Short mmCIF file of the N, C-alpha and C atoms (twelve columns), coordinates in Angstrom:
data_MODEL
# 
_entry.id   MODEL 
# 
loop_
_atom_site.group_PDB 
_atom_site.id 
_atom_site.type_symbol 
_atom_site.label_atom_id 
_atom_site.label_alt_id 
_atom_site.label_comp_id 
_atom_site.label_asym_id 
_atom_site.label_seq_id 
_atom_site.Cartn_x 
_atom_site.Cartn_y 
_atom_site.Cartn_z 
_atom_site.pdbx_PDB_model_num 
ATOM 1   N N  . SER A 1  0.811   -1.208  0.000   1 
ATOM 2   C CA . SER A 1  0.000   0.000   0.000   1 
ATOM 3   C C  . SER A 1  0.852   1.269   0.000   1 
ATOM 4   N N  . ALA A 2  2.173   1.102   -0.007  1 
ATOM 5   C CA . ALA A 2  3.064   2.257   0.031   1 
ATOM 6   C C  . ALA A 2  3.395   2.800   -1.353  1 
ATOM 7   N N  . GLY A 3  2.870   2.165   -2.396  1 
ATOM 8   C CA . GLY A 3  3.117   2.649   -3.743  1 
ATOM 9   C C  . GLY A 3  4.233   1.957   -4.480  1 
ATOM 10  N N  . CYS A 4  4.889   1.018   -3.834  1 
ATOM 11  C CA . CYS A 4  5.951   0.270   -4.503  1 
ATOM 12  C C  . CYS A 4  5.336   -0.766  -5.442  1 
ATOM 13  N N  . VAL A 5  5.931   -0.936  -6.595  1 
ATOM 14  C CA . VAL A 5  5.460   -1.951  -7.531  1 
ATOM 15  C C  . VAL A 5  6.119   -3.279  -7.159  1 
ATOM 16  N N  . VAL A 6  5.291   -4.273  -6.879  1 
ATOM 17  C CA . VAL A 6  5.790   -5.588  -6.503  1 
ATOM 18  C C  . VAL A 6  6.111   -6.390  -7.757  1 
ATOM 19  N N  . ILE A 7  7.302   -6.978  -7.768  1 
ATOM 20  C CA . ILE A 7  7.723   -7.882  -8.830  1 
ATOM 21  C C  . ILE A 7  7.958   -9.223  -8.151  1 
ATOM 22  N N  . ALA A 8  7.155   -10.222 -8.522  1 
ATOM 23  C CA . ALA A 8  7.186   -11.494 -7.803  1 
ATOM 24  C C  . ALA A 8  7.007   -12.661 -8.768  1 
ATOM 25  N N  . PRO A 9  7.451   -13.859 -8.343  1 
ATOM 26  C CA . PRO A 9  7.259   -15.032 -9.204  1 
ATOM 27  C C  . PRO A 9  5.789   -15.405 -9.303  1 
ATOM 28  N N  . ASP A 10 5.409   -15.928 -10.431 1 
ATOM 29  C CA . ASP A 10 4.032   -16.361 -10.688 1 
ATOM 30  C C  . ASP A 10 3.847   -17.760 -10.110 1 
ATOM 31  N N  . VAL A 11 3.593   -17.802 -8.796  1 
ATOM 32  C CA . VAL A 11 3.416   -19.061 -8.082  1 
ATOM 33  C C  . VAL A 11 2.119   -18.987 -7.279  1 
ATOM 34  N N  . PRO A 12 1.551   -20.144 -6.917  1 
ATOM 35  C CA . PRO A 12 0.331   -20.130 -6.100  1 
ATOM 36  C C  . PRO A 12 0.541   -19.301 -4.833  1 
ATOM 37  N N  . GLY A 13 -0.464  -18.611 -4.444  1 
ATOM 38  C CA . GLY A 13 -0.382  -17.716 -3.294  1 
ATOM 39  C C  . GLY A 13 -0.097  -16.301 -3.732  1 
ATOM 40  N N  . VAL A 14 0.973   -16.117 -4.443  1 
ATOM 41  C CA . VAL A 14 1.330   -14.786 -4.950  1 
ATOM 42  C C  . VAL A 14 0.369   -14.386 -6.061  1 
ATOM 43  N N  . SER A 15 0.142   -15.306 -6.986  1 
ATOM 44  C CA . SER A 15 -0.725  -14.982 -8.128  1 
ATOM 45  C C  . SER A 15 -2.190  -14.862 -7.728  1 
ATOM 46  N N  . GLU A 16 -2.531  -15.243 -6.509  1 
ATOM 47  C CA . GLU A 16 -3.897  -15.042 -6.019  1 
ATOM 48  C C  . GLU A 16 -4.104  -13.611 -5.534  1 
ATOM 49  N N  . ILE A 17 -3.014  -12.920 -5.250  1 
ATOM 50  C CA . ILE A 17 -3.090  -11.548 -4.753  1 
ATOM 51  C C  . ILE A 17 -2.735  -10.542 -5.838  1 
ATOM 52  N N  . ILE A 18 -1.728  -10.861 -6.637  1 
ATOM 53  C CA . ILE A 18 -1.227  -9.930  -7.651  1 
ATOM 54  C C  . ILE A 18 -1.777  -10.305 -9.020  1 
ATOM 55  N N  . ARG A 19 -2.357  -9.330  -9.702  1 
ATOM 56  C CA . ARG A 19 -2.754  -9.497  -11.106 1 
ATOM 57  C C  . ARG A 19 -1.663  -8.879  -11.960 1 
ATOM 58  N N  . HIS A 20 -1.111  -9.688  -12.861 1 
ATOM 59  C CA . HIS A 20 0.008   -9.253  -13.693 1 
ATOM 60  C C  . HIS A 20 -0.327  -7.984  -14.473 1 
ATOM 61  N N  . ASN A 21 0.571   -7.026  -14.396 1 
ATOM 62  C CA . ASN A 21 0.456   -5.729  -15.072 1 
ATOM 63  C C  . ASN A 21 -0.750  -4.906  -14.612 1 
ATOM 64  N N  . HIS A 22 -1.374  -5.301  -13.514 1 
ATOM 65  C CA . HIS A 22 -2.496  -4.530  -12.974 1 
ATOM 66  C C  . HIS A 22 -2.209  -4.106  -11.532 1 
ATOM 67  N N  . THR A 23 -1.831  -5.063  -10.679 1 
ATOM 68  C CA . THR A 23 -1.485  -4.729  -9.298  1 
ATOM 69  C C  . THR A 23 -0.046  -5.127  -8.967  1 
ATOM 70  N N  . GLY A 24 0.695   -5.539  -9.959  1 
ATOM 71  C CA . GLY A 24 2.087   -5.924  -9.778  1 
ATOM 72  C C  . GLY A 24 2.611   -6.564  -11.049 1 
ATOM 73  N N  . ILE A 25 3.827   -7.054  -10.979 1 
ATOM 74  C CA . ILE A 25 4.451   -7.730  -12.119 1 
ATOM 75  C C  . ILE A 25 4.739   -9.163  -11.692 1 
ATOM 76  N N  . LEU A 26 4.248   -10.111 -12.455 1 
ATOM 77  C CA . LEU A 26 4.538   -11.520 -12.205 1 
ATOM 78  C C  . LEU A 26 5.477   -12.030 -13.288 1 
ATOM 79  N N  . TYR A 27 6.370   -12.908 -12.890 1 
ATOM 80  C CA . TYR A 27 7.284   -13.500 -13.860 1 
ATOM 81  C C  . TYR A 27 7.370   -15.000 -13.640 1 
ATOM 82  N N  . LYS A 28 7.700   -15.708 -14.698 1 
ATOM 83  C CA . LYS A 28 7.908   -17.151 -14.600 1 
ATOM 84  C C  . LYS A 28 9.216   -17.386 -13.855 1 
ATOM 85  N N  . PHE A 29 9.155   -18.168 -12.797 1 
ATOM 86  C CA . PHE A 29 10.306  -18.381 -11.932 1 
ATOM 87  C C  . PHE A 29 11.524  -18.891 -12.700 1 
ATOM 88  N N  . GLU A 30 11.289  -19.779 -13.661 1 
ATOM 89  C CA . GLU A 30 12.402  -20.368 -14.405 1 
ATOM 90  C C  . GLU A 30 12.950  -19.437 -15.484 1 
ATOM 91  N N  . ASP A 31 12.214  -18.401 -15.851 1 
ATOM 92  C CA . ASP A 31 12.636  -17.486 -16.919 1 
ATOM 93  C C  . ASP A 31 13.037  -16.114 -16.385 1 
ATOM 94  N N  . VAL A 32 13.446  -16.042 -15.149 1 
ATOM 95  C CA . VAL A 32 13.648  -14.744 -14.520 1 
ATOM 96  C C  . VAL A 32 14.848  -13.996 -15.117 1 
ATOM 97  N N  . ASN A 33 14.593  -12.768 -15.479 1 
ATOM 98  C CA . ASN A 33 15.617  -11.797 -15.844 1 
ATOM 99  C C  . ASN A 33 15.117  -10.476 -15.264 1 
ATOM 100 N N  . LEU A 34 15.365  -10.287 -13.964 1 
ATOM 101 C CA . LEU A 34 14.800  -9.137  -13.265 1 
ATOM 102 C C  . LEU A 34 15.244  -7.803  -13.855 1 
ATOM 103 N N  . LYS A 35 16.474  -7.730  -14.329 1 
ATOM 104 C CA . LYS A 35 16.940  -6.485  -14.936 1 
ATOM 105 C C  . LYS A 35 16.079  -6.125  -16.141 1 
ATOM 106 N N  . LEU A 36 15.789  -7.097  -16.986 1 
ATOM 107 C CA . LEU A 36 14.950  -6.856  -18.159 1 
ATOM 108 C C  . LEU A 36 13.534  -6.460  -17.743 1 
ATOM 109 N N  . ILE A 37 12.997  -7.143  -16.752 1 
ATOM 110 C CA . ILE A 37 11.655  -6.823  -16.266 1 
ATOM 111 C C  . ILE A 37 11.606  -5.382  -15.757 1 
ATOM 112 N N  . ILE A 38 12.574  -5.018  -14.949 1 
ATOM 113 C CA . ILE A 38 12.605  -3.657  -14.384 1 
ATOM 114 C C  . ILE A 38 12.811  -2.614  -15.477 1 
ATOM 115 N N  . ASP A 39 13.680  -2.902  -16.425 1 
ATOM 116 C CA . ASP A 39 13.941  -1.959  -17.520 1 
ATOM 117 C C  . ASP A 39 12.702  -1.704  -18.374 1 
ATOM 118 N N  . GLU A 40 11.787  -2.666  -18.430 1 
ATOM 119 C CA . GLU A 40 10.590  -2.521  -19.263 1 
ATOM 120 C C  . GLU A 40 9.473   -1.725  -18.586 1 
ATOM 121 N N  . ILE A 41 9.633   -1.368  -17.330 1 
ATOM 122 C CA . ILE A 41 8.598   -0.617  -16.619 1 
ATOM 123 C C  . ILE A 41 8.818   0.869   -16.853 1 
ATOM 124 N N  . ASP A 42 7.988   1.469   -17.693 1 
ATOM 125 C CA . ASP A 42 8.090   2.916   -17.894 1 
ATOM 126 C C  . ASP A 42 7.274   3.635   -16.811 1 
ATOM 127 N N  . SER A 43 7.394   4.930   -16.743 1 
ATOM 128 C CA . SER A 43 6.764   5.681   -15.653 1 
ATOM 129 C C  . SER A 43 5.240   5.594   -15.687 1 
ATOM 130 N N  . ASP A 44 4.643   5.551   -16.875 1 
ATOM 131 C CA . ASP A 44 3.183   5.424   -16.958 1 
ATOM 132 C C  . ASP A 44 2.720   4.074   -16.429 1 
ATOM 133 N N  . LYS A 45 3.421   3.021   -16.823 1 
ATOM 134 C CA . LYS A 45 3.078   1.677   -16.350 1 
ATOM 135 C C  . LYS A 45 3.282   1.578   -14.839 1 
ATOM 136 N N  . PHE A 46 4.380   2.146   -14.360 1 
ATOM 137 C CA . PHE A 46 4.654   2.149   -12.927 1 
ATOM 138 C C  . PHE A 46 3.520   2.841   -12.173 1 
ATOM 139 N N  . SER A 47 3.119   4.010   -12.629 1 
ATOM 140 C CA . SER A 47 2.050   4.769   -11.964 1 
ATOM 141 C C  . SER A 47 0.740   4.003   -11.979 1 
ATOM 142 N N  . TYR A 48 0.405   3.394   -13.115 1 
ATOM 143 C CA . TYR A 48 -0.831  2.623   -13.256 1 
ATOM 144 C C  . TYR A 48 -0.855  1.448   -12.266 1 
ATOM 145 N N  . ILE A 49 0.216   0.672   -12.240 1 
ATOM 146 C CA . ILE A 49 0.281   -0.491  -11.359 1 
ATOM 147 C C  . ILE A 49 0.282   -0.049  -9.900  1 
ATOM 148 N N  . SER A 50 1.047   0.973   -9.579  1 
ATOM 149 C CA . SER A 50 1.125   1.467   -8.211  1 
ATOM 150 C C  . SER A 50 -0.242  1.904   -7.705  1 
ATOM 151 N N  . LYS A 51 -0.956  2.681   -8.516  1 
ATOM 152 C CA . LYS A 51 -2.288  3.168   -8.136  1 
ATOM 153 C C  . LYS A 51 -3.251  2.002   -7.928  1 
ATOM 154 N N  . ASN A 52 -3.266  1.051   -8.853  1 
ATOM 155 C CA . ASN A 52 -4.158  -0.097  -8.730  1 
ATOM 156 C C  . ASN A 52 -3.840  -0.940  -7.498  1 
ATOM 157 N N  . ALA A 53 -2.566  -1.134  -7.231  1 
ATOM 158 C CA . ALA A 53 -2.163  -1.925  -6.075  1 
ATOM 159 C C  . ALA A 53 -2.581  -1.247  -4.776  1 
ATOM 160 N N  . GLN A 54 -2.384  0.056   -4.692  1 
ATOM 161 C CA . GLN A 54 -2.790  0.787   -3.494  1 
ATOM 162 C C  . GLN A 54 -4.288  0.680   -3.268  1 
ATOM 163 N N  . GLU A 55 -5.072  0.848   -4.324  1 
ATOM 164 C CA . GLU A 55 -6.525  0.751   -4.205  1 
ATOM 165 C C  . GLU A 55 -6.941  -0.657  -3.775  1 
ATOM 166 N N  . PHE A 56 -6.329  -1.671  -4.359  1 
ATOM 167 C CA . PHE A 56 -6.656  -3.056  -4.028  1 
ATOM 168 C C  . PHE A 56 -6.366  -3.339  -2.554  1 
ATOM 169 N N  . ILE A 57 -5.201  -2.950  -2.086  1 
ATOM 170 C CA . ILE A 57 -4.836  -3.183  -0.683  1 
ATOM 171 C C  . ILE A 57 -5.765  -2.414  0.243   1 
ATOM 172 N N  . ASN A 58 -6.022  -1.164  -0.057  1 
ATOM 173 C CA . ASN A 58 -6.882  -0.357  0.802   1 
ATOM 174 C C  . ASN A 58 -8.312  -0.876  0.861   1 
ATOM 175 N N  . GLU A 59 -8.804  -1.448  -0.217  1 
ATOM 176 C CA . GLU A 59 -10.177 -1.955  -0.253  1 
ATOM 177 C C  . GLU A 59 -10.317 -3.356  0.333   1 
ATOM 178 N N  . LYS A 60 -9.277  -4.171  0.217   1 
ATOM 179 C CA . LYS A 60 -9.412  -5.588  0.559   1 
ATOM 180 C C  . LYS A 60 -8.555  -6.077  1.717   1 
ATOM 181 N N  . HIS A 61 -7.421  -5.456  1.971   1 
ATOM 182 C CA . HIS A 61 -6.464  -6.074  2.876   1 
ATOM 183 C C  . HIS A 61 -5.948  -5.200  4.014   1 
ATOM 184 N N  . LEU A 62 -6.467  -4.003  4.197   1 
ATOM 185 C CA . LEU A 62 -6.062  -3.211  5.349   1 
ATOM 186 C C  . LEU A 62 -6.529  -3.917  6.619   1 
ATOM 187 N N  . LEU A 63 -5.776  -3.783  7.672   1 
ATOM 188 C CA . LEU A 63 -6.116  -4.440  8.930   1 
ATOM 189 C C  . LEU A 63 -7.536  -4.082  9.376   1 
ATOM 190 N N  . GLU A 64 -7.921  -2.837  9.235   1 
ATOM 191 C CA . GLU A 64 -9.253  -2.412  9.650   1 
ATOM 192 C C  . GLU A 64 -10.346 -3.116  8.837   1 
ATOM 193 N N  . VAL A 65 -10.103 -3.265  7.534   1 
ATOM 194 C CA . VAL A 65 -11.077 -3.916  6.653   1 
ATOM 195 C C  . VAL A 65 -11.201 -5.392  7.012   1 
ATOM 196 N N  . VAL A 66 -10.078 -6.057  7.178   1 
ATOM 197 C CA . VAL A 66 -10.088 -7.482  7.507   1 
ATOM 198 C C  . VAL A 66 -10.708 -7.704  8.879   1 
ATOM 199 N N  . ALA A 67 -10.361 -6.871  9.845   1 
ATOM 200 C CA . ALA A 67 -10.917 -7.007  11.195  1 
ATOM 201 C C  . ALA A 67 -12.432 -6.829  11.178  1 
ATOM 202 N N  . LYS A 68 -12.919 -5.872  10.413  1 
ATOM 203 C CA . LYS A 68 -14.363 -5.641  10.326  1 
ATOM 204 C C  . LYS A 68 -15.061 -6.855  9.722   1 
ATOM 205 N N  . LYS A 69 -14.480 -7.425  8.658   1 
ATOM 206 C CA . LYS A 69 -15.065 -8.620  8.048   1 
ATOM 207 C C  . LYS A 69 -15.092 -9.781  9.028   1 
ATOM 208 N N  . GLU A 70 -14.003 -9.979  9.747   1 
ATOM 209 C CA . GLU A 70 -13.928 -11.067 10.725  1 
ATOM 210 C C  . GLU A 70 -14.951 -10.861 11.838  1 
ATOM 211 N N  . TYR A 71 -15.116 -9.622  12.290  1 
ATOM 212 C CA . TYR A 71 -16.083 -9.325  13.334  1 
ATOM 213 C C  . TYR A 71 -17.510 -9.605  12.861  1 
ATOM 214 N N  . GLU A 72 -17.804 -9.244  11.625  1 
ATOM 215 C CA . GLU A 72 -19.140 -9.516  11.068  1 
ATOM 216 C C  . GLU A 72 -19.407 -11.024 11.013  1 
ATOM 217 N N  . ILE A 73 -18.421 -11.787 10.624  1 
ATOM 218 C CA . ILE A 73 -18.559 -13.255 10.593  1 
ATOM 219 C C  . ILE A 73 -18.764 -13.777 12.008  1 
ATOM 220 N N  . TYR A 74 -18.002 -13.259 12.953  1 
ATOM 221 C CA . TYR A 74 -18.129 -13.671 14.358  1 
ATOM 222 C C  . TYR A 74 -19.534 -13.409 14.876  1 
ATOM 223 N N  . LYS A 75 -20.099 -12.214 14.570  1 
ATOM 224 C CA . LYS A 75 -21.441 -11.876 15.015  1 
ATOM 225 C C  . LYS A 75 -22.467 -12.826 14.412  1 
ATOM 226 N N  . LEU A 76 -22.291 -13.195 13.143  1 
ATOM 227 C CA . LEU A 76 -23.225 -14.122 12.492  1 
ATOM 228 C C  . LEU A 76 -23.192 -15.504 13.121  1 
ATOM 229 N N  . LEU A 77 -22.024 -15.935 13.543  1 
ATOM 230 C CA . LEU A 77 -21.859 -17.278 14.092  1 
ATOM 231 C C  . LEU A 77 -22.170 -17.359 15.580  1 
ATOM 232 N N  . SER A 78 -22.291 -16.192 16.234  1 
ATOM 233 C CA . SER A 78 -22.541 -16.189 17.680  1 
ATOM 234 C C  . SER A 78 -24.007 -16.317 18.007  1 
# 
């Protein structure tokens, strides 16, 4: 949520959170060339991904959001 663009391997768990070229950059673990990946990120692409990632985290994964969802589930089950 700090605006950094995440570059991560396309593996289960990671790919469930990051959408390639939308909320981060995913790469095939066996084909990694991080320098090339980083060199291909222009400022417009960086800004687009950064903005989308911040919005995604703020809407879905902030501690306050998760705590509220958990509390609502707790109230339903009580």
